[in-house]
Coordinates of C-alpha atoms in Angstrom, one line a residue:
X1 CA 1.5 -23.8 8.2
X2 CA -1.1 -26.5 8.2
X3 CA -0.8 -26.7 12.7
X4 CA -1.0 -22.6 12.2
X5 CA -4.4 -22.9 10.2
X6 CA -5.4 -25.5 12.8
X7 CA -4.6 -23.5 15.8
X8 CA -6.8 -20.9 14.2
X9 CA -9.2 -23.2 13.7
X10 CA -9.2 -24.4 17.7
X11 CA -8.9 -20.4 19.4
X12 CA -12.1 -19.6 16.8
X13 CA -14.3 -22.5 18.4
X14 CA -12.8 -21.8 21.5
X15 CA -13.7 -18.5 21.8
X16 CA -17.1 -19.0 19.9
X17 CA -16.0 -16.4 17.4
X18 CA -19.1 -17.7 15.2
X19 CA -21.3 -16.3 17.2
X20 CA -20.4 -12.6 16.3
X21 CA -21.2 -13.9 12.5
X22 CA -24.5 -11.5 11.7
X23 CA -26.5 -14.8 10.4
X24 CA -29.5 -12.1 9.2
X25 CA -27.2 -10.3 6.8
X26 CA -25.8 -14.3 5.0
X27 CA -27.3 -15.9 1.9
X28 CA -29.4 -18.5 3.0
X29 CA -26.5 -21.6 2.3
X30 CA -24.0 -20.3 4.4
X31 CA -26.8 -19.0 7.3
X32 CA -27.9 -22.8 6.7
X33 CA -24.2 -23.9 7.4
X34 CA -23.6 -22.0 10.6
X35 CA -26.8 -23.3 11.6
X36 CA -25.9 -26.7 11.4
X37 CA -22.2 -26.1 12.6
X38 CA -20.8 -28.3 15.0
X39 CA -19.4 -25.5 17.0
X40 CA -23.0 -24.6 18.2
X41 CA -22.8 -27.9 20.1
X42 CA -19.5 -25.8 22.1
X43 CA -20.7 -23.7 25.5
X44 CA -20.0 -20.0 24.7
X45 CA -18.6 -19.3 28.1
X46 CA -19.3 -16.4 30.6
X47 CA -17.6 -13.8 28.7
X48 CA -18.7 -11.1 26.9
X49 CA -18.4 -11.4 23.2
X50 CA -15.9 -8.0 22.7
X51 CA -14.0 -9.7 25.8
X52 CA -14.4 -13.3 24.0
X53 CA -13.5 -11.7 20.6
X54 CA -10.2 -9.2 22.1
X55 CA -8.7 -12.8 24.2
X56 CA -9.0 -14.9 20.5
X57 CA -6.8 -11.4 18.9
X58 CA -4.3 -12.0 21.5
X59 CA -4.2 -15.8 21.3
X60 CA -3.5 -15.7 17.8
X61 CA -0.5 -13.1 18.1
X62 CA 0.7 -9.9 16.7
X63 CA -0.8 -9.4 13.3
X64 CA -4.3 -10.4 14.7
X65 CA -3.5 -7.4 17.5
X66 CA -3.0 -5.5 14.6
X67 CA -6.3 -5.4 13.0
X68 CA -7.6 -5.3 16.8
X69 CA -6.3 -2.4 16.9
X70 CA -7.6 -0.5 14.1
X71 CA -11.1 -2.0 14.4
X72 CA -10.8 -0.2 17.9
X73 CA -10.7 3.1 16.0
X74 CA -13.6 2.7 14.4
X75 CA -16.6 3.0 17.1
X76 CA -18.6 4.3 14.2
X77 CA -18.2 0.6 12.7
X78 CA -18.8 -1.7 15.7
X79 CA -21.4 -1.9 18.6
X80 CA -20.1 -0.1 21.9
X81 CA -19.3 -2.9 24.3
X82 CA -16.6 -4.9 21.4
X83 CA -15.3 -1.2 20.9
X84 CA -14.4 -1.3 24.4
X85 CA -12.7 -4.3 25.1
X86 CA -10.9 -3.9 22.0
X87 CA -9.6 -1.1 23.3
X88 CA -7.2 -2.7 25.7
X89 CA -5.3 -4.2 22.4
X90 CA -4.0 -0.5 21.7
X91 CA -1.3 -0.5 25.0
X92 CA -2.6 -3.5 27.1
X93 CA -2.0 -7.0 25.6
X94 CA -0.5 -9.3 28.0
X95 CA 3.0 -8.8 28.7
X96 CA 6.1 -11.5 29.0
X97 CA 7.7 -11.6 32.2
X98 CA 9.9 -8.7 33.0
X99 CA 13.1 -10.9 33.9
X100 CA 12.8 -12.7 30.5
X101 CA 12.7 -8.9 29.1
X102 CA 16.1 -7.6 31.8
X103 CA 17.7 -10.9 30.3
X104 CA 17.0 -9.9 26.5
X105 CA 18.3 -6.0 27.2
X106 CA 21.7 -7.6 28.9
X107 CA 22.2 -9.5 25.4
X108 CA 21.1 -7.1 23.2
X109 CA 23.5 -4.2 25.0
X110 CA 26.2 -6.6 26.4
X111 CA 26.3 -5.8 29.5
X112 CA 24.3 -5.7 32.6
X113 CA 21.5 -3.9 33.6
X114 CA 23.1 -1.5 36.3
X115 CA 25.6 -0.5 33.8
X116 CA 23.4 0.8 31.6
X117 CA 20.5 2.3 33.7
X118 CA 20.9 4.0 37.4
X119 CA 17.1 2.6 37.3
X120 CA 15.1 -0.3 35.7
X121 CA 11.5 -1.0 36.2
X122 CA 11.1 -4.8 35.8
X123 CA 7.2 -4.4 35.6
X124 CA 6.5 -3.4 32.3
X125 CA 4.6 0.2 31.6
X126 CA 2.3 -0.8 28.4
X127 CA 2.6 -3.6 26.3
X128 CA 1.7 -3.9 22.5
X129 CA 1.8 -6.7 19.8
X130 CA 5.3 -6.6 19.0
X131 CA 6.8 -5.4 21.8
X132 CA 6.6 -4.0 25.8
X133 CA 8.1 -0.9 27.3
X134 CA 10.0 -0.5 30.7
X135 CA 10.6 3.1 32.6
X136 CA 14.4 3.4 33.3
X137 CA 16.3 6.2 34.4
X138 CA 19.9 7.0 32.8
X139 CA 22.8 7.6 34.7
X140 CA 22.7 11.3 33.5
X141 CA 19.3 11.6 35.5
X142 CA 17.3 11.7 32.3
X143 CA 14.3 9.8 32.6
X144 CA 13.6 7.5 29.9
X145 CA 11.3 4.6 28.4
X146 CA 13.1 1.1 27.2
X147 CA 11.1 -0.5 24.3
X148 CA 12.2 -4.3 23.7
X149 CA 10.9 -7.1 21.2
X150 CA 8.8 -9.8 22.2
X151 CA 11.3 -12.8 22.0
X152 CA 10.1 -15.8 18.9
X153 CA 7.7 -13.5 17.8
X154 CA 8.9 -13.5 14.1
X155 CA 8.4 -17.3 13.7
X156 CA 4.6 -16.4 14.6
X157 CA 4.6 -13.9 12.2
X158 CA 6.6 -15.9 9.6
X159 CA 4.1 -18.2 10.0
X160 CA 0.6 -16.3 9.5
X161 CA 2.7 -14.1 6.8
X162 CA 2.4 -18.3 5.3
X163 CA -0.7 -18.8 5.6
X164 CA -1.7 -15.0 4.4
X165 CA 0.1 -15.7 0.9
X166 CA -1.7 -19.1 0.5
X167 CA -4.7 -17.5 0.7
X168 CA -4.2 -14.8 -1.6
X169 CA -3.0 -17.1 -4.0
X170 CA -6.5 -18.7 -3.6
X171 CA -8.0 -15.8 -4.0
X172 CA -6.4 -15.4 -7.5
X173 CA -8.3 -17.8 -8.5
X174 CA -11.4 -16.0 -8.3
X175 CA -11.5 -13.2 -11.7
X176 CA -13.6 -11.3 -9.4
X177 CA -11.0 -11.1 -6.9
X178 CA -8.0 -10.3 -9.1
X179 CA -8.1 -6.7 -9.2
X180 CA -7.7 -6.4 -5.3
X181 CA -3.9 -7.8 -6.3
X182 CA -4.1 -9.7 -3.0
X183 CA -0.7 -11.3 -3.7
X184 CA 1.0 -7.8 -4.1
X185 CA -0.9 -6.3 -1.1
X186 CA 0.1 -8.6 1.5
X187 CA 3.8 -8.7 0.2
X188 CA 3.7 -4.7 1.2
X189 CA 2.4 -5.4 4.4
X190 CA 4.9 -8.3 4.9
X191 CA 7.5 -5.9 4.1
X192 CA 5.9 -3.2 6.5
X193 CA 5.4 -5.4 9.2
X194 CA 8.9 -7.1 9.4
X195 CA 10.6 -3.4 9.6
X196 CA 8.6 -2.9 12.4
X197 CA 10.7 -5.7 14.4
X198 CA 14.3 -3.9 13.8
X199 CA 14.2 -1.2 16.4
X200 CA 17.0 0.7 14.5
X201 CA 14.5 1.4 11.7
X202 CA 12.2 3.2 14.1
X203 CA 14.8 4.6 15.8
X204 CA 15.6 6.4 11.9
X205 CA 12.1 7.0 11.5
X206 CA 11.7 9.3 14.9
X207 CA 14.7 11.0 14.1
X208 CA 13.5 11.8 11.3
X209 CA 9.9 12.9 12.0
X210 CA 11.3 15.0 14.7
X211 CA 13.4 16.8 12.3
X212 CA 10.3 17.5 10.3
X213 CA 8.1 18.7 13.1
X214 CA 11.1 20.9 14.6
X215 CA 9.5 23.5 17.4
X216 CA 6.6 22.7 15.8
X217 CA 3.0 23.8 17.6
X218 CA 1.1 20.5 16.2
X219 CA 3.3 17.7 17.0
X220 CA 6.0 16.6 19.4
X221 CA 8.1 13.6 18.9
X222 CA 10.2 12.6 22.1
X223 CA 14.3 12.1 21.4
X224 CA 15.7 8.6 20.8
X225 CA 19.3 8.0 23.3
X226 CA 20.9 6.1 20.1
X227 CA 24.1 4.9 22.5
X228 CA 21.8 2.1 24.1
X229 CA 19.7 1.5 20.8
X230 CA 20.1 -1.6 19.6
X231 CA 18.0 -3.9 17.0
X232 CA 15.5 -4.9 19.0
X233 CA 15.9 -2.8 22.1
X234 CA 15.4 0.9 21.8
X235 CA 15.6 3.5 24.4
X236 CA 13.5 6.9 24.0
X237 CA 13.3 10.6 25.9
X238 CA 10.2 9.7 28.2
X239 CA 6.7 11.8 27.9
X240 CA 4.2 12.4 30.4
X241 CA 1.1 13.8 28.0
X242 CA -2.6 12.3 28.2
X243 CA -4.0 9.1 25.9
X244 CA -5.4 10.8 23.5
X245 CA -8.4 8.1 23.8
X246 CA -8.7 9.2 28.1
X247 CA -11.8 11.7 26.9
X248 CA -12.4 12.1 30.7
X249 CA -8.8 13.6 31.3
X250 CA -8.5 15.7 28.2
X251 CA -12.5 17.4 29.0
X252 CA -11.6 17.5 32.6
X253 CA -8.1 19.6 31.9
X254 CA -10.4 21.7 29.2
X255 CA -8.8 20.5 26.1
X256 CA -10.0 22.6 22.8
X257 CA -11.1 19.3 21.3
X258 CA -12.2 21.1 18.1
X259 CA -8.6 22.8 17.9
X260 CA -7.3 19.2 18.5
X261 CA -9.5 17.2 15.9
X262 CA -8.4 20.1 13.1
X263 CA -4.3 19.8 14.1
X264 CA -4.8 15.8 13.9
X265 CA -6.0 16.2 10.2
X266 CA -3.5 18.8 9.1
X267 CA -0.5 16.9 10.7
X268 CA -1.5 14.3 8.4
X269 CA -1.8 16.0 5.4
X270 CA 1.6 18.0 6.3
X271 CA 3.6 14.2 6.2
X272 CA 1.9 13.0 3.4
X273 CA 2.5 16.0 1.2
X274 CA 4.7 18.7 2.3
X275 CA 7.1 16.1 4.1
X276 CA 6.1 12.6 2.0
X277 CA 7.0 10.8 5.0
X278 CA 3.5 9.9 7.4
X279 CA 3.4 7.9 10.4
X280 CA 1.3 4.9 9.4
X281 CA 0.6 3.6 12.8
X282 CA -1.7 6.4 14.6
X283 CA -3.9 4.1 16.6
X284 CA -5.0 6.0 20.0
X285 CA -2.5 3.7 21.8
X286 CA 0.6 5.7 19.9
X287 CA -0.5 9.2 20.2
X288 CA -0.6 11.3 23.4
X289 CA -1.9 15.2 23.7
X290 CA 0.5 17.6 26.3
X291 CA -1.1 18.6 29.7
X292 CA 0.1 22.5 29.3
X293 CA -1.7 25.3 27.4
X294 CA -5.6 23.2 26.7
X295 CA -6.2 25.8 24.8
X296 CA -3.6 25.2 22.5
X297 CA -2.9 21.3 22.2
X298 CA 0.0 19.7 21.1
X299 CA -0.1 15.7 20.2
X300 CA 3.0 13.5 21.2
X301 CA 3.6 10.6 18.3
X302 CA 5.3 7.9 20.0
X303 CA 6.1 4.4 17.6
X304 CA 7.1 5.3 14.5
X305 CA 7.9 2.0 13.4
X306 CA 5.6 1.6 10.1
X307 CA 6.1 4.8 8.7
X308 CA 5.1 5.5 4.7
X309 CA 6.0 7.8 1.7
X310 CA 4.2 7.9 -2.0
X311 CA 5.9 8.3 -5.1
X312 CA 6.1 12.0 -6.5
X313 CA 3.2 11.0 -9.3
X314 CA 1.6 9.0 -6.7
X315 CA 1.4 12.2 -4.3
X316 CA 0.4 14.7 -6.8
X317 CA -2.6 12.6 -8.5
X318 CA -3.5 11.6 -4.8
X319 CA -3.8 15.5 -4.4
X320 CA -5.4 16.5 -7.4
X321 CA -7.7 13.5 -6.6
X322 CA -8.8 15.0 -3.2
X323 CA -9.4 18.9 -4.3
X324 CA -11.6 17.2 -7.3
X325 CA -13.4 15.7 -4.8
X326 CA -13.6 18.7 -2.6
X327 CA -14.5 20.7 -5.7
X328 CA -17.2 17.9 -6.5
X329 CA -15.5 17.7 -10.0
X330 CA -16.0 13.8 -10.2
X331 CA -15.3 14.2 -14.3
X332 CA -11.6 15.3 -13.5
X333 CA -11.6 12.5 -10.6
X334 CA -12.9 10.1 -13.3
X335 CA -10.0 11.4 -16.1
X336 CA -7.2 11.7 -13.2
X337 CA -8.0 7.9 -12.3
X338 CA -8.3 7.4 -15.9
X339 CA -4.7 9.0 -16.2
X340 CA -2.7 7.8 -13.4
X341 CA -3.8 4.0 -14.7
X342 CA -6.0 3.0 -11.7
X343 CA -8.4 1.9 -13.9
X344 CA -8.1 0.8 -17.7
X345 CA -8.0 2.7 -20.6
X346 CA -10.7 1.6 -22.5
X347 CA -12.9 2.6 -19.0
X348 CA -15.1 6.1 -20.2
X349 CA -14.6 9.1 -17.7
X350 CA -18.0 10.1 -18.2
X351 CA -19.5 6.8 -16.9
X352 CA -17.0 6.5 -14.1
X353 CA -17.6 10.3 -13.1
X354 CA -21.7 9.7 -13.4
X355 CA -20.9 6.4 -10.8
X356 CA -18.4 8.3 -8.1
X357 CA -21.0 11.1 -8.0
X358 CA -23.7 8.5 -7.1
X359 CA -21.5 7.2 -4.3
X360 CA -19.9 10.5 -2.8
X361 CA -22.7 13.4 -3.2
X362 CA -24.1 12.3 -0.3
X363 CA -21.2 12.5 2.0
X364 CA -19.9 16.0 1.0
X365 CA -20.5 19.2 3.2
X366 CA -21.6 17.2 5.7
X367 CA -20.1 16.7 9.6
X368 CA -18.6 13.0 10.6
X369 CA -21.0 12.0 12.6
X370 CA -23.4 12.3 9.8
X371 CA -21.7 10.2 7.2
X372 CA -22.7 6.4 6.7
X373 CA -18.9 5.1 6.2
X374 CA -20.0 1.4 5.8
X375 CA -22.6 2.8 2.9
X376 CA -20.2 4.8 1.4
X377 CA -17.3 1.9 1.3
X378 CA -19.5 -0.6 0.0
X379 CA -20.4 2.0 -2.9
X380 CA -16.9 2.3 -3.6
X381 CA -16.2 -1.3 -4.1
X382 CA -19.8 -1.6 -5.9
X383 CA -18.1 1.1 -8.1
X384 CA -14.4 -0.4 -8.3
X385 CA -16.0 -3.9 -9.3
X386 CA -17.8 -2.5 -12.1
X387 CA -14.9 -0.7 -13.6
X388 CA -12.1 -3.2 -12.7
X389 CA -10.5 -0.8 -10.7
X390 CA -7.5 -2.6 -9.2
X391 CA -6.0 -2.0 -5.5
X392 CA -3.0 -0.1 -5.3
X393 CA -0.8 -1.6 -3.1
X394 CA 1.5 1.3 -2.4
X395 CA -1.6 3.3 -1.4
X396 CA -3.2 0.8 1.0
X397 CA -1.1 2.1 4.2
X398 CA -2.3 5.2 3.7
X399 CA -5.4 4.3 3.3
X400 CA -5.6 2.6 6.6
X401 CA -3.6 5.3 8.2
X402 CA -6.3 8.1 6.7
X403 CA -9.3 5.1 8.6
X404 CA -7.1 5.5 12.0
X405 CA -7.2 9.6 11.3
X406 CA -10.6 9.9 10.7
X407 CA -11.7 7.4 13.6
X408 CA -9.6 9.7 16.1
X409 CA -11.1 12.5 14.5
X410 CA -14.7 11.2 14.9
X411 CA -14.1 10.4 18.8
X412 CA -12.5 13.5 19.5
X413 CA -14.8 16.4 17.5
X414 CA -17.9 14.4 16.1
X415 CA -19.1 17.9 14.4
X416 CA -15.7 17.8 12.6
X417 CA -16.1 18.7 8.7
X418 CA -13.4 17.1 7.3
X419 CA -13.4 18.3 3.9
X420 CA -13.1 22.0 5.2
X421 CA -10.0 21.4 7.4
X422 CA -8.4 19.9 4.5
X423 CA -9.1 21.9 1.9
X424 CA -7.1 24.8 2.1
X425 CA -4.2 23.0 2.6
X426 CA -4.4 20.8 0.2
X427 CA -5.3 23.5 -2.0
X428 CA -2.0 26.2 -0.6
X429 CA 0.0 23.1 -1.0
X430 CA -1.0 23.1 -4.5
X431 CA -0.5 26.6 -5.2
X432 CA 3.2 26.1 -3.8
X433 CA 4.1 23.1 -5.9
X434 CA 2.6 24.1 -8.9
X435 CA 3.6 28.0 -8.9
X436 CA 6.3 30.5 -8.7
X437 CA 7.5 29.6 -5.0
X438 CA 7.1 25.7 -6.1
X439 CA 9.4 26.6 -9.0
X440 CA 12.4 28.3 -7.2
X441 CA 12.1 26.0 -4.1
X442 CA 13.0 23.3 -7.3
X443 CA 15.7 25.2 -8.8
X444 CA 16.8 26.1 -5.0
X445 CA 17.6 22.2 -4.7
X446 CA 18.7 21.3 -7.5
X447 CA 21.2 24.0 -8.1
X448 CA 23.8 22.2 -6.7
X449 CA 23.4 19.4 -9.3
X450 CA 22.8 21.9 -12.1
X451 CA 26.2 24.2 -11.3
X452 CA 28.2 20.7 -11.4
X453 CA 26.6 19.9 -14.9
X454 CA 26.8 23.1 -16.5
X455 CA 30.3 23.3 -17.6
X456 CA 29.9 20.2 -18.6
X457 CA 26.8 20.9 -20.8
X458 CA 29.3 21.7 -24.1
X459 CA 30.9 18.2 -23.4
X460 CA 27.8 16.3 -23.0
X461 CA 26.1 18.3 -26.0
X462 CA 28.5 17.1 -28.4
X463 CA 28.7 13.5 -26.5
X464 CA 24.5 13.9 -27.4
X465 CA 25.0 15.2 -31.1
X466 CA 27.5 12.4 -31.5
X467 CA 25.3 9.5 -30.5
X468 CA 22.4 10.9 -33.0
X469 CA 24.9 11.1 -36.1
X470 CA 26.4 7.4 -34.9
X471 CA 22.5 6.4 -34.5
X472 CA 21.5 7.9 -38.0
X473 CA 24.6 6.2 -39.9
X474 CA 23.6 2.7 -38.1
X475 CA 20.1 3.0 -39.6
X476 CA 21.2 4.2 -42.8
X477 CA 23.8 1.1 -42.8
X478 CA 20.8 -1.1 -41.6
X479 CA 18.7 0.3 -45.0
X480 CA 21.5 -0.9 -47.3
X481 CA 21.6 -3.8 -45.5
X482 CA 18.5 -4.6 -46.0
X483 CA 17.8 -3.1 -49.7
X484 CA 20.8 -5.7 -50.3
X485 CA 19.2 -8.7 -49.4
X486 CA 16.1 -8.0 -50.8
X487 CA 18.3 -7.9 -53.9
X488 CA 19.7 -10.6 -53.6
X489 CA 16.4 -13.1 -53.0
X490 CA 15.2 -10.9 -56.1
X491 CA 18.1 -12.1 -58.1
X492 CA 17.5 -16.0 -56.2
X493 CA 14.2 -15.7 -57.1
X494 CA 14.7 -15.3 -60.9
X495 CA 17.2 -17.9 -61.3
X496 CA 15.6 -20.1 -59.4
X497 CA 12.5 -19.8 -62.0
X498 CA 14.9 -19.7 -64.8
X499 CA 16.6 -23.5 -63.4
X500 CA 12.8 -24.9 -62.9
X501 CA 11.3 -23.8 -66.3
X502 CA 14.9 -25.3 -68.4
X503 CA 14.8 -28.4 -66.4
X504 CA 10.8 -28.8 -67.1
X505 CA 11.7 -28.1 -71.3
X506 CA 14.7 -30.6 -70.9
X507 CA 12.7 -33.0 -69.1
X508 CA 9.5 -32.3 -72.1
X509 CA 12.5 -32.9 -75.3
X510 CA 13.8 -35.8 -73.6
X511 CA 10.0 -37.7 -73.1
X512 CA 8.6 -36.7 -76.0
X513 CA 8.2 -39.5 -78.0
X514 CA 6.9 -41.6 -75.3
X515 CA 4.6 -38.8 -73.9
X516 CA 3.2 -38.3 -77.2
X517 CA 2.8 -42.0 -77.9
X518 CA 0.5 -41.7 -74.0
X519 CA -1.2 -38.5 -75.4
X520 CA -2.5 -40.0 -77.9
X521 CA -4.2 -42.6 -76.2
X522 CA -6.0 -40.3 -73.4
X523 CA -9.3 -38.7 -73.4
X524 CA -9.2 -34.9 -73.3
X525 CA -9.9 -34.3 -69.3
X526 CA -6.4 -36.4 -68.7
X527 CA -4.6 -34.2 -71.2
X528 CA -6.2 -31.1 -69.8
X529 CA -5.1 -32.2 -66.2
X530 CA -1.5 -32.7 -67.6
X531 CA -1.5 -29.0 -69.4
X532 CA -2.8 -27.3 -66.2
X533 CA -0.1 -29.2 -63.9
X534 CA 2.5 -27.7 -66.5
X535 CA 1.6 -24.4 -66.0
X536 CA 1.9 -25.1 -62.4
X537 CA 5.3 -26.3 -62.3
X538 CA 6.3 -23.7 -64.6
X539 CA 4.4 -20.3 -62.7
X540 CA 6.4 -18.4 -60.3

C-alpha cells in the first residue's frame, strides 16, 4: 500500500495535478504551502491541464476512471476545456493489446477463437476502465460485441480499495467527519465495484433489465448470447444507436431532445420505484439513443454491471421525501427524515424544516440551467453538519446515479424542469402503492403464500395460543420464584439479627465484671463512645 500511495504521489507531480488547485478559494496556510511546494520547481509540460489531468486518471487505473467519468457529466461543475478531455474516459481509455485480449477469450471459453466466432475483430471497438470490447460475428450470422476484463486489474483495485479504507479510518478520527460513515461508504462501493469484474453478474443484470423494459418505448437493452458468457468474458446482441453525448448527430438526424431529456428522467424513476432495480452506471459512454423515428427516441443501456435496489422503507421515505419537496412541504421532509432515522431524535422538525427551506426555495420551479448545484450542495452539507445528519450508505449509488441523470439531462434539454417531469409520477406511483390498485396488486402476490397458510391458520392459532399460556405460566412460576427468595433472605435477615444481638448479650454477661471495673475508671465521652458503638453492633 505504501508503493500505491507513492505512485500516486509521483503521477500527481508528474502531471502537475497542483496546479488545477484553485489557490484563491484556500485558507491562507495551505495557499502558503502550495506556494512553497517543491513541485512548483517541476516544468508543467505542453499539455493542456484537462489533457494533463484525464492522462494522471488513466495512469492511476480504474477507480480513478471512475470518478473521471462522472466528473465528465457534470459540465455545469467544471470549465469547458477539462470537460472535454475528460470525456474520452467514458469509451476511450487506452486499450491492451488485442492478442493479449484473443489469448484471455481462448482461456476463458476453452477453445479457440474460430470455434467460437465465424469473425473476431482483434482491434478493439471502445475501451473503458475495467474492461474493452471487440466486434465479432457468430457463426449463426448474428452480429455481436465481445466484452473482456482487463487482465491484473483487481490487484490495482485491491490495492487503492487499501489505501481508500486507510483513509477513512483516518478520517474517523475527525468527530466532524464521522457522520459521513466513510468506513461504511467505501465498503459499499468496494462491494459494488468488485461485482462489476464478474461478467456473469452483468450478464443477470441485463437479463433482467430487459425483462423489465419488455417492448418498451423508453428503453432498449440489447440480448446477452449466455453460451459464450463466461466470468470475465461476456458476449452481447450488437447495437448500432448514436452516443447519446454526439449532440451534432442526434440535432443533425432531428432528435426531440426535449422528448429525450423527459424519457431519461422517467426511466429513472420507473427502476428506482416501480421496478426497485436502477442501472447505477448511466455515464454518456453507456447509454445510446436509436437512429429510427427522432421524433420518438428510444435510449439503448448497454453495461449494466453496477446496478442498485433500496429497501422497501428505504424506497417509500425516499418517495415521500421527493413529493414533500415537490410540494415545498419541508416540515414533512423535516419529520420524514426525522422518522426514517437520518437524523437523531432529539433533532426538532421545525428547525430542520426552517434550514432545508433556506437551502432548497431557491432551486424550485426553476429550469436546470438556472440552478447553482455547487450552491445548493454546499447548503446541504452546511445543513447536514449542523444537524448531524449521517450519510446513508445504501443511498449513495443512487445519489451518484441521480448526478449522472441530471448531468445528461442538463446537456441534452438545458430548459428541462425537472421537478415537473417527475412529479406525476412520483405522485401516480404513490397513488398505486398506497390505494386500492396498490392493495390487490399485494394480495395478487401474495396469494399464493396466503392459500398455503390458511388451512394451516387453525394449527398455527392454537400453536400461537399455546406459546402465550406456556409464556404466562413461566412468568407466573418466575413470581413465585422470586416472592420465595425474597422470603427466604427475609427470614436470613432476622436470624441473622437475632445470632448478632445474643452473641453481643453473651459477650456483655461474660465481661461484665471487668468492663465495669474499666467503666468506672473513664470519663463520660469514652463511655458514651462505647454505648453508641453498642447500638451499632446491635441495629439492623
Amino acid at each position: 500500500m505504501n508503493l500505491r500511495l507513492l505512485r500516486i504521489l509521483w503521477v500527481v507531480a508528474r502531471y502537475r495535478l497542483d496546479t488545477l488547485v484553485p489557490l484563491d478559494r484556500l485558507p491562507a496556510l495551505l495557499r502558503l504551502a502550495f506556494r512553497l511546494s517543491p513541485l512548483r520547481l517541476l516544468p508543467v509540460g505542453r499539455h493542456s491541464r484537462g489533457l494533463r489531468l484525464r492522462l494522471a486518471l488513466e495512469a492511476l487505473g480504474p477507480i480513478f476512471v471512475k470518478f473521471g467519468q462522472m466528473l465528465s457529466t457534470r459540465r455545469d461543475l467544471l470549465p469547458p476545456d477539462i470537460a472535454d478531455d475528460l470525456r474520452s474516459l467514458q469509451d476511450q481509455v487506452p486499450p491492451f493489446p488485442g492478442d493479449q485480449a484473443r489469448a484471455l477469450i481462448e482461456e476463458e471459453l476453452e477453445c479457440a477463437i474460430d470455434s467460437a466466432f465465424a469473425r473476431f475483430d482483434t482491434v478493439p471497438m471502445a475501451s473503458a476502465s475495467v474492461a474493452q470490447v471487440h466486434a465479432a460475428r457468430l457463426h449463426s450470422g448474428e452480429e455481436v460485441v465481445v466484452k473482456v476484463i482487463r487482465p491484473g486489474i483487481d490487484r490495482v483495485m485491491r490495492q487503492d480499495i487499501a489505501l481508500m479504507y486507510t483513509l477513512a479510518r483516518l478520517m474517523r478520527l475527525v468527530p466532524e467527519a464521522r457522520r459521513l460513515r466513510p468506513v461504511e461508504v467505501i465498503a459499499d462501493y468496494e462491494a459494488t465495484l468488485f461485482d462489476e469484474l464478474d461478467l456473469h453478474k452483468e450478464a443477470a443484470n441485463t437479463s433482467q433489465l430487459k425483462r423489465n423494459f419488455k417492448n418498451s418505448p423508453l428503453l432498449y437493452v440489447p440480448s446477452i448470447h449466455w453460451p459464450l458468457t463466461r466470468r470475465r468474458v461476456l458476449v452481447q446482441e450488437r447495437i448500432y444507436g448514436i452516443p447519446v453525448a454526439d449532440m451534432a448527430s442526434l440535432e443533425a438526424q432531428g432528435t426531440d431532445l426535449r422528448k429525450l431529456a423527459e424519457r431519461g428522467v422517467e426511466i429513472f424513476f420507473t427502476q428506482v420505484f416501480r421496478d426497485n432495480f436502477f442501472h447505477a452506471d448511466m455515464h454518456p459512454g453507456n447509454i445510446f439513443v436509436t437512429r429510427d423515428k427522432p421524433d420518438d427516441p428510444q435510449y439503448i443501456a448497454i453495461d449494466c454491471g453496477i446496478v442498485g435496489s433500496l429497501t422497501r422503507e428505504d424506497q417509500d421515505y425516499l418517495a415521500r421525501n421527493l413529493l414533500a419537496f415537490f410540494h415545498q412541504d419541508y416540515y414533512e421532509v423535516a419529520a420524514l427524515h426525522i422518522e426514517s432515522g437520518w437524523v437523531g431524535e432529539g433533532t426538532r422538525a421545525n428547525e430542520f424544516a426552517a434550514a432545508i427551506r433556506t437551502v432548497c426555495e431557491p432551486i424550485l420551479e426553476k429550469p436546470l440551467k438556472d440552478i447553482s448545484f455547487g450552491q445548493v450542495l454546499l447548503g446541504l452539507f452546511q445543513t447536514a453538519r449542523r444537524f448531524h445528519m449521517e450519510v446513508q450508505p445504501q443511498l449513495v449509488l443512487l445519489q451518484k446515479t441521480l448526478l449522472n441523470i441530471e448531468g445528461l439531462g442538463r446537456q441534452l434539454y438545458p430548459d428541462l424542469d425537472l421537478w415537473q417531469t417527475a412529479k406525476p409520477y412520483l405522485e401516480r406511483w404513490m397513488k398505486e402503492r398506497a390505494g386500492p390498485r396498490g392493495f390487490w396488486a399485494s394480495l395478487q402476490k401474495q396469494a399464493p403464500e396466503l392459500s398455503r397458510q390458511l388451512p394451516e391458520l387453525p394449527v398455527l392459532a392454537h400453536q400461537a395460543l399455546s406459546r402465550v399460556e406456556g409464556e404466562r405460566r413461566q412468568r407466573h412460576q418466575q413470581v413465585e420464584t422470586l416472592q420465595h427468595i425474597d422470603r427466604h433472605l427475609a427470614r436470613a435477615g432476622r436470624n441473622t439479627r437475632r445470632l448478632r444481638l445474643g452473641a453481643l448479650v453473651l459477650a456483655l454477661t461474660l465481661a461484665w465484671q471487668p468492663l465495669w471495673q474499666w467503666a468506672e475508671q473513664q470519663p463520660w465521652p469514652v463511655l458514651a463512645g462505647a454505648a453508641l458503638g453498642v447500638i451499632l453492633l446491635a441495629w439492623r
